[in-house]
CSV table of C-alpha atoms in Angstrom, one decimal:
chain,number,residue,atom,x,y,z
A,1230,UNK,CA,3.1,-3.5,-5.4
A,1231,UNK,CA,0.3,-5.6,-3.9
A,1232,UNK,CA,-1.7,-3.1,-1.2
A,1233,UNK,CA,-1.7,-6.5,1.2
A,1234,UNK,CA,0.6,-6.5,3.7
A,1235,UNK,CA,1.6,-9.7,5.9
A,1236,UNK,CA,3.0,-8.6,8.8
A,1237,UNK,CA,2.9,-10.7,11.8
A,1238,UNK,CA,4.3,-12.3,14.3
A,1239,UNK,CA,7.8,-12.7,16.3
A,1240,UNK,CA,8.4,-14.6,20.0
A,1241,UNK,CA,8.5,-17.9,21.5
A,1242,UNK,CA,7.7,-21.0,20.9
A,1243,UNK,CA,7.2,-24.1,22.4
A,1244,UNK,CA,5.9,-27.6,21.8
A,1245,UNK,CA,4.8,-30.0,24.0
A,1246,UNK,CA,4.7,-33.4,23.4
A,1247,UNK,CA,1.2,-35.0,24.8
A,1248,UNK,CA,-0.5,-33.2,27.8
A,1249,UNK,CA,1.6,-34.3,30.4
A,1250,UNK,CA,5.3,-33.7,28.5
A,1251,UNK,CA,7.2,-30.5,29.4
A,1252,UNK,CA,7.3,-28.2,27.3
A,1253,UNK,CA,10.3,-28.0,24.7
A,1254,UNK,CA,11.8,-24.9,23.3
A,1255,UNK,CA,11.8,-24.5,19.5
A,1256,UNK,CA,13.7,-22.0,17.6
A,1257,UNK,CA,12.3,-19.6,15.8
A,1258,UNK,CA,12.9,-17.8,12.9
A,1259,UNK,CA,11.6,-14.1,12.0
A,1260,UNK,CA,11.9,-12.2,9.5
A,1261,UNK,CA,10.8,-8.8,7.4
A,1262,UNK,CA,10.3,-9.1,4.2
A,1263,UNK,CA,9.0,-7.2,0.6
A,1264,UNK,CA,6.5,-8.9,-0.5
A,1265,UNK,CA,6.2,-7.7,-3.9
A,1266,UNK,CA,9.5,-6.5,-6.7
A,1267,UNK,CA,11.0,-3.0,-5.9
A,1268,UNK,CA,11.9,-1.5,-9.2
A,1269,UNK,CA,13.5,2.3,-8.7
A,1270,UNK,CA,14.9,4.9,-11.0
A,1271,UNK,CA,18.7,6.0,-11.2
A,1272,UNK,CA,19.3,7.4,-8.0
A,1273,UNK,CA,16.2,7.2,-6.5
A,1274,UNK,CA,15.8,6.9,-2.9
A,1275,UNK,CA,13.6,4.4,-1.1
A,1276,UNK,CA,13.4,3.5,3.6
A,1277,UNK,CA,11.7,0.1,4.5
A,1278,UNK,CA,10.4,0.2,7.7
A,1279,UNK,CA,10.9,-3.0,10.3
A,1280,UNK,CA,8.1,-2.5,13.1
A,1281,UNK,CA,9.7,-4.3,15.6
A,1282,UNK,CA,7.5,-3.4,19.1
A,1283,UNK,CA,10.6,-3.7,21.1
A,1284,UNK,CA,10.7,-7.4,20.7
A,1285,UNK,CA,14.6,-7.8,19.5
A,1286,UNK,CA,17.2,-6.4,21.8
A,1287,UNK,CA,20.3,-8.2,22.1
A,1288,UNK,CA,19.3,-10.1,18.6
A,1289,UNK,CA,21.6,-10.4,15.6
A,1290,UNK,CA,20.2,-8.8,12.4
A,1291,UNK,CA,21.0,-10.3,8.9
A,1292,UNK,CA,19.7,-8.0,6.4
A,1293,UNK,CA,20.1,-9.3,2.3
A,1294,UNK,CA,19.2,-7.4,-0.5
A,1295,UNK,CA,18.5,-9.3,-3.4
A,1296,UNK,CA,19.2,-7.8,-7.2
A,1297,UNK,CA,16.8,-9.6,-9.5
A,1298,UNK,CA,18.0,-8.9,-12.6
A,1299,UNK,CA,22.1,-8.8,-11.2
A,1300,UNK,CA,23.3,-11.5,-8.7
A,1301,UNK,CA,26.4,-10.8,-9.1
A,1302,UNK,CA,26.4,-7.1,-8.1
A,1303,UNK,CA,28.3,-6.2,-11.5
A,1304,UNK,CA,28.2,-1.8,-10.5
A,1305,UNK,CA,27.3,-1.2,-14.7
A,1306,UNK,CA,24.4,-3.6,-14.5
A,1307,UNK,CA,23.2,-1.5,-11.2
A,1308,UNK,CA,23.1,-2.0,-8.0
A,1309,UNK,CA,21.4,-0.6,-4.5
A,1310,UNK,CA,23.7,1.0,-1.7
A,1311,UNK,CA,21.9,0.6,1.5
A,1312,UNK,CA,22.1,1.2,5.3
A,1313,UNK,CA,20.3,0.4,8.8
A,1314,UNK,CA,19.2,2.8,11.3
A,1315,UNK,CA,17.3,2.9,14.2
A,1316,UNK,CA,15.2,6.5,13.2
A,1317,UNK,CA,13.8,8.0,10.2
A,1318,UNK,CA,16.0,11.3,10.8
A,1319,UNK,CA,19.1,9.5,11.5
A,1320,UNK,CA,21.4,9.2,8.1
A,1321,UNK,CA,24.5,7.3,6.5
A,1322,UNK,CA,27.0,8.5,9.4
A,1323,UNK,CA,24.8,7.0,11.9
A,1324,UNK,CA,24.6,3.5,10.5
A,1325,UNK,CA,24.5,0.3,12.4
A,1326,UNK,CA,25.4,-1.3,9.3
A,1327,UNK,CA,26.2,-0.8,5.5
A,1328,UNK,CA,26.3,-3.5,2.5
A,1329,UNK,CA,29.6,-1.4,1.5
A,1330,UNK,CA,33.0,-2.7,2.6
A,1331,UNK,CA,35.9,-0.9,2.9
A,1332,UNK,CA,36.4,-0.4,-0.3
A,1333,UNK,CA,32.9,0.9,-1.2
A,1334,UNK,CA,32.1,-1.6,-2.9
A,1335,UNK,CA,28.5,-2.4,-2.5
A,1336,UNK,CA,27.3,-5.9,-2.0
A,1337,UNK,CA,24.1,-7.8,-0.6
A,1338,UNK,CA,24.7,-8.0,3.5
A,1339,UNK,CA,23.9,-5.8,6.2
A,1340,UNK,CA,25.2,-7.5,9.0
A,1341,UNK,CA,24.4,-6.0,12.7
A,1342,UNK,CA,25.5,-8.2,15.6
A,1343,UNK,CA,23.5,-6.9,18.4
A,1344,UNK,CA,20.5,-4.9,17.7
A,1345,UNK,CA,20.2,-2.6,21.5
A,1346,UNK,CA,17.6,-0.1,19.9
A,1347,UNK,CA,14.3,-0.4,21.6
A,1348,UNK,CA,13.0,1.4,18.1
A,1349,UNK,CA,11.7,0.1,15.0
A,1350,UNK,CA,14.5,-0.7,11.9
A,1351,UNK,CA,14.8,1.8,8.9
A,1352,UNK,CA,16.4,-0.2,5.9
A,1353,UNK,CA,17.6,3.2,3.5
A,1354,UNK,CA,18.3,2.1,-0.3
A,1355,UNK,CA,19.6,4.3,-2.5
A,1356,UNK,CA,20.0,3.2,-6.9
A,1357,UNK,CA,22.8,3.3,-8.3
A,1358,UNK,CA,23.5,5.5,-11.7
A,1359,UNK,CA,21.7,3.2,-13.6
A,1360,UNK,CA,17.7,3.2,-14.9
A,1361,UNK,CA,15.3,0.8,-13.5
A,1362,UNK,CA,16.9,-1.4,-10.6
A,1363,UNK,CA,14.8,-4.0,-9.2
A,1364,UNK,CA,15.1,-5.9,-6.3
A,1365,UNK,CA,13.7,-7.5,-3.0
A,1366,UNK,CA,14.5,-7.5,0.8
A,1367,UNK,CA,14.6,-10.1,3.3
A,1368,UNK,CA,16.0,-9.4,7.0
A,1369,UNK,CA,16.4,-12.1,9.3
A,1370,UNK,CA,16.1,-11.9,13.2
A,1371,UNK,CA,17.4,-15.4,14.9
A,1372,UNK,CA,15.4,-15.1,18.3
A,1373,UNK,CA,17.0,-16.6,21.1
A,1374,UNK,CA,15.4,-19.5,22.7
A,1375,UNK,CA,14.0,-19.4,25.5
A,1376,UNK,CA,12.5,-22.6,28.8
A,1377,UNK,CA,8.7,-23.4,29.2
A,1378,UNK,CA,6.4,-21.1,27.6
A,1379,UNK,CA,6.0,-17.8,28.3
A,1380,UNK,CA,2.5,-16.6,30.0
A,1381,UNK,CA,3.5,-13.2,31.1
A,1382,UNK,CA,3.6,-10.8,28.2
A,1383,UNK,CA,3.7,-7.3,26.7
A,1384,UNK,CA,1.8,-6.0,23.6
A,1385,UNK,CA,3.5,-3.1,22.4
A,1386,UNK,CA,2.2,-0.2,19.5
A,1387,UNK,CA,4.8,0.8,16.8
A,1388,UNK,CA,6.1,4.7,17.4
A,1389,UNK,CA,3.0,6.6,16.2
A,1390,UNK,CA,0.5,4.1,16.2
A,1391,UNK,CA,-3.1,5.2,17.1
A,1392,UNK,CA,-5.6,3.1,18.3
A,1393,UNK,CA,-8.3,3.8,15.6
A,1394,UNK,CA,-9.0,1.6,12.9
A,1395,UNK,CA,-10.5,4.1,10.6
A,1396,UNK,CA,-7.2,5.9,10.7
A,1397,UNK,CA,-4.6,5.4,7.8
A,1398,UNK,CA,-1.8,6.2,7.2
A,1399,UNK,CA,-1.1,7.5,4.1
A,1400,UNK,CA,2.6,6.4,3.0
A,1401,UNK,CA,5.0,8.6,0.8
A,1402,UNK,CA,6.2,6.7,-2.3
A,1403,UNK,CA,9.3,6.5,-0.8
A,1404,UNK,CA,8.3,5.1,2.0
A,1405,UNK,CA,7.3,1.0,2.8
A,1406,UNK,CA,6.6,-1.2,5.8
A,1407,UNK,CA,8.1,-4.7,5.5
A,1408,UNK,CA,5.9,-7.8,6.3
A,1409,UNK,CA,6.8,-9.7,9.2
A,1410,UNK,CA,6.3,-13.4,9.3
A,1411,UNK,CA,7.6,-16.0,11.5
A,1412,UNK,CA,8.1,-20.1,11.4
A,1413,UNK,CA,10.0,-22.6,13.3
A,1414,UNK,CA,13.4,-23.0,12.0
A,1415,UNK,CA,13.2,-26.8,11.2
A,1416,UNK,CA,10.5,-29.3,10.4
A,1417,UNK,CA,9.1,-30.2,14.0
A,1418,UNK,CA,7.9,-33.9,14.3
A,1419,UNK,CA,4.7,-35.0,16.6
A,1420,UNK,CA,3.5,-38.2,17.8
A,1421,UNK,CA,-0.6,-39.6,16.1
A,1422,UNK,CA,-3.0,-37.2,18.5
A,1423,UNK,CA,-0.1,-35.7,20.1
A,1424,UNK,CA,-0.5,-31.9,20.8
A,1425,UNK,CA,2.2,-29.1,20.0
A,1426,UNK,CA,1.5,-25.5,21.6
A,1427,UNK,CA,2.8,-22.1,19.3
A,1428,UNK,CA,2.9,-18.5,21.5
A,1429,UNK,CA,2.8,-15.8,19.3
A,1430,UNK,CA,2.9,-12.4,19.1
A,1431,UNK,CA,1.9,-9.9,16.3
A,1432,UNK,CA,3.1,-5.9,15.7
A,1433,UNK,CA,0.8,-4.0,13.9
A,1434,UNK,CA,1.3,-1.0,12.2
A,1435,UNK,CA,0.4,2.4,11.0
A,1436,UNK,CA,0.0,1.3,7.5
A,1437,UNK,CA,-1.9,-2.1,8.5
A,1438,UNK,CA,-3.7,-0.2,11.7
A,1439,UNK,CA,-6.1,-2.4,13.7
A,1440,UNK,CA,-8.6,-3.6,10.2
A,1441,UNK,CA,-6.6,-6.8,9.8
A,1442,UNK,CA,-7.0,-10.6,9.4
A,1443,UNK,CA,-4.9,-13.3,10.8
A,1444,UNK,CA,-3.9,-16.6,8.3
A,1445,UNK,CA,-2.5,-19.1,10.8
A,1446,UNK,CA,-1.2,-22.8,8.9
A,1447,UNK,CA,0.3,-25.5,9.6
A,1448,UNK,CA,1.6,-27.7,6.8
A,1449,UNK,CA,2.6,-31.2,6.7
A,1450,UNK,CA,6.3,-31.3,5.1
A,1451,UNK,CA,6.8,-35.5,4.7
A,1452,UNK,CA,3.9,-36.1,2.2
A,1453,UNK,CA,2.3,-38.3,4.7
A,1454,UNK,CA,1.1,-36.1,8.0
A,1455,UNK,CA,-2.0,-34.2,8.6
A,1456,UNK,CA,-3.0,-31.8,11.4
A,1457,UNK,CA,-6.4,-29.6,13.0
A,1458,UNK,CA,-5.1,-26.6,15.1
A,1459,UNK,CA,-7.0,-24.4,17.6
A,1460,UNK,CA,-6.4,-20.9,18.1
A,1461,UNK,CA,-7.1,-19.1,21.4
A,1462,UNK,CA,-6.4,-16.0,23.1
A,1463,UNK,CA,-5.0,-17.4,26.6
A,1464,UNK,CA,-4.3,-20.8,28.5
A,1465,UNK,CA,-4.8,-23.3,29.3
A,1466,UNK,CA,-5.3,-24.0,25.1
A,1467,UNK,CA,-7.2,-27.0,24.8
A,1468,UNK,CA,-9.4,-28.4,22.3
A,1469,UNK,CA,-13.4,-27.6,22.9
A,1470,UNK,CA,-11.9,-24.8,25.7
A,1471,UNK,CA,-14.0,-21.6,25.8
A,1472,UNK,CA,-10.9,-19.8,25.2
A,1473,UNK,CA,-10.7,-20.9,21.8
A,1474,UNK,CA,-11.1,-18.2,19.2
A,1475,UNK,CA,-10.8,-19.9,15.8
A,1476,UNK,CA,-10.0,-23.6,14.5
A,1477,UNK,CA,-10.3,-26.2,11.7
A,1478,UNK,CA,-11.0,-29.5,13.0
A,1479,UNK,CA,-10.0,-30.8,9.5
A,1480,UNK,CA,-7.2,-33.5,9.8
A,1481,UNK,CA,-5.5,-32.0,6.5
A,1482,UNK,CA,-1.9,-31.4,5.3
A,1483,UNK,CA,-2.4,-28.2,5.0
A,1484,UNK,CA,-4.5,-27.0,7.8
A,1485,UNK,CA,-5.9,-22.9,7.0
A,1486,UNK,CA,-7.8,-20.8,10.0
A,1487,UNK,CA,-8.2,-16.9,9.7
A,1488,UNK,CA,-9.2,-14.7,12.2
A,1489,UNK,CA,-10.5,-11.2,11.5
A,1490,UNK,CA,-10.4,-8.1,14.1
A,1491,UNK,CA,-11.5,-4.2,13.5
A,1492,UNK,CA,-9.9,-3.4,17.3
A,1493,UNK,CA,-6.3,-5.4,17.0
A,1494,UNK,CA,-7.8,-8.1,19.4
A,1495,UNK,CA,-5.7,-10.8,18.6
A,1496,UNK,CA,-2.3,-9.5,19.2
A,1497,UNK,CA,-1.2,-12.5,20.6
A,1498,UNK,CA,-2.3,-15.9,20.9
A,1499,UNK,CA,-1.8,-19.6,21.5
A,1500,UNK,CA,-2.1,-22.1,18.4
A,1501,UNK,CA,-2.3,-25.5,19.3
A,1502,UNK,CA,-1.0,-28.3,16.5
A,1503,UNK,CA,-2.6,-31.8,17.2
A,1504,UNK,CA,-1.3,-34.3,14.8
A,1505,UNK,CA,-3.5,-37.2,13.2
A,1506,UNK,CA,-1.5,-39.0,10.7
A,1507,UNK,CA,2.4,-39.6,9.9
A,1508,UNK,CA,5.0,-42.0,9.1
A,1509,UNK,CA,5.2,-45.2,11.6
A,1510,UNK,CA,7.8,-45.9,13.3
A,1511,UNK,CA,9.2,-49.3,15.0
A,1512,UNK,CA,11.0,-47.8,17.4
A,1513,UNK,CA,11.2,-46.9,20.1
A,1514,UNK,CA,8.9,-49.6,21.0
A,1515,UNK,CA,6.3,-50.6,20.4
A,1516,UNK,CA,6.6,-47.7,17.8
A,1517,UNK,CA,3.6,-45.2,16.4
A,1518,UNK,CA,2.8,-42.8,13.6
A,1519,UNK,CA,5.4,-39.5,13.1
A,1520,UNK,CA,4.0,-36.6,11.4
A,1521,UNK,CA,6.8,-33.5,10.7
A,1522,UNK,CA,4.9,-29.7,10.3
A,1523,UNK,CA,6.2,-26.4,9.9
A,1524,UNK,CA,4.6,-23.3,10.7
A,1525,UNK,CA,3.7,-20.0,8.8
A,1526,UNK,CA,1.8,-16.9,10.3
A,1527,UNK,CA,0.9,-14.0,8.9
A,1528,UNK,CA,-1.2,-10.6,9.7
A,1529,UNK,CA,-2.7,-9.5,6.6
A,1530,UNK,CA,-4.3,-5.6,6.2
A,1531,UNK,CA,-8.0,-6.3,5.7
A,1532,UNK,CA,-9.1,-3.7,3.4
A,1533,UNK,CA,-7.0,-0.8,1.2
């Protein structure tokens, strides 16, 4: 499994339309994620660890397990029997959720409908009775959306999280933080030299400490659209501010800027989208140039 963890970034946000628009609320979608094929032996045990810095109260989780070599969760072919809690020492009686029904029959989903735990999410897989299952995770939080933009904020530490970067953790085999990455739900369309404003937050932890580097992009999704962004560390966020910490002027489709940190400095920040090409439209009148973007942001361990 590939030593690189993404992890990053879950909260609000928010697009405004030209300097003096308002701003308006975007959906977002976060999720945790493997990043690499689990493959584990008959009966082999395995927890997936959610670092969630408090952020999801009240949120619904969609966890999905994903068989790789059985999609159709035939038992003889071997499958994974999984729950969720909310602590490493908490077991199967304690679940928030199962993928079992009532039956025990074991099947993808994990559904809970209102995370309240103010503690990170344990995902604990057990193989079936059969040799060399492999498969990958993907939970999905749905964050609910809310007004304006939110300046006041807090940066929280995962459970056991020191402040040092030369301090690892070493995990046990068994044991594997998922990578957290966040868009916005749908492709979001911008007016030529129109601006769009992104607040987000990241969660480090113990396995990524504070060594890590930032890849924030925004990609064009019609073919037609390009796009510079500006990061910065507080508002107002404004291209040529002081307060900008990293950027690519580049009016490209696919526009790239990473940000490194030895101290977790960047745990949240502003990204600014300004578009500079798209498709034109007539109306409304007297019509201009539409670009549509999504978003991807990741926090990326720097070094093994």
């Amino acid at each position: 499994m590939s030593r690189l963890l993404l992890i990053s970034f879950a909260v609000t946000v928010c697009i405004i339309s030209g300097i003096e628009a308002e701003p308006i609320k975007v959906p977002v979608s976060t999720r945790y994620i493997t990043t690499a094929i689990t493959t584990i032996g008959q009966g082999v045990e395995k927890t997936f660890i959610a670092a969630l810095c408090q952020q999801f109260s009240g949120e619904t989780i969609n966890a999905t397990l994903l068989l790789n070599n059985n999609p159709s969760w035939d038992v003889p072919s071997g499958v994974v029997y999984y729950y969720i809690v909310d602590d490493p020492a908490k077991t199967q009686k304690d679940a928030l959720c199962n993928n079992t029904d009532k039956a025990g029959v074991p099947g993808p989903y994990c559904i809970i409908q209102k995370w309240s735990s103010t503690k990170d999410m344990y995902l604990k897989a057990r193989a079936g009775d059969v040799s060399g299952i492999s498969f990958s995770i993907d939970i999905d939080i749905q964050k609910n959306a809310k007004k304006g933009i939110v300046k006041d904020h807090k940066t929280y530490a995962a459970p056991g999280f020191t402040n040092s970067s030369t301090s690892r953790l070493h995990l046990k085999v068994d044991t594997e933080y998922l990578t957290e990455i966040v868009t916005v739900e749908t492709s979001q369309r911008l007016a030529y030299k129109k601006e769009a404003l992104l607040e987000i937050t990241f969660c480090p932890n113990p396995f990524t400490t504070l060594d890590y580097k930032i890849n924030s992009i925004i990609y064009g999704t019609d073919g037609i659209s390009s796009y510079a962004q500006y990061i910065c560390e507080k508002l107002p966020c404004q291209v040529d501010n002081p307060d900008v910490v990293g950027s690519n002027g580049k009016q490209v489709p696919n526009n790239i800027v990473t940000l490194t940190t030895q101290s977790g400095q960047y745990s949240h920040i502003y990204v600014l989208v300004v578009c500079w090409s798209g498709q034109y439209y007539p109306t409304p009148s007297p019509g201009n140039f539409y670009g549509e973007f999504q978003y991807s942001g990741s926090l990326m361990r720097e070094s093994p």
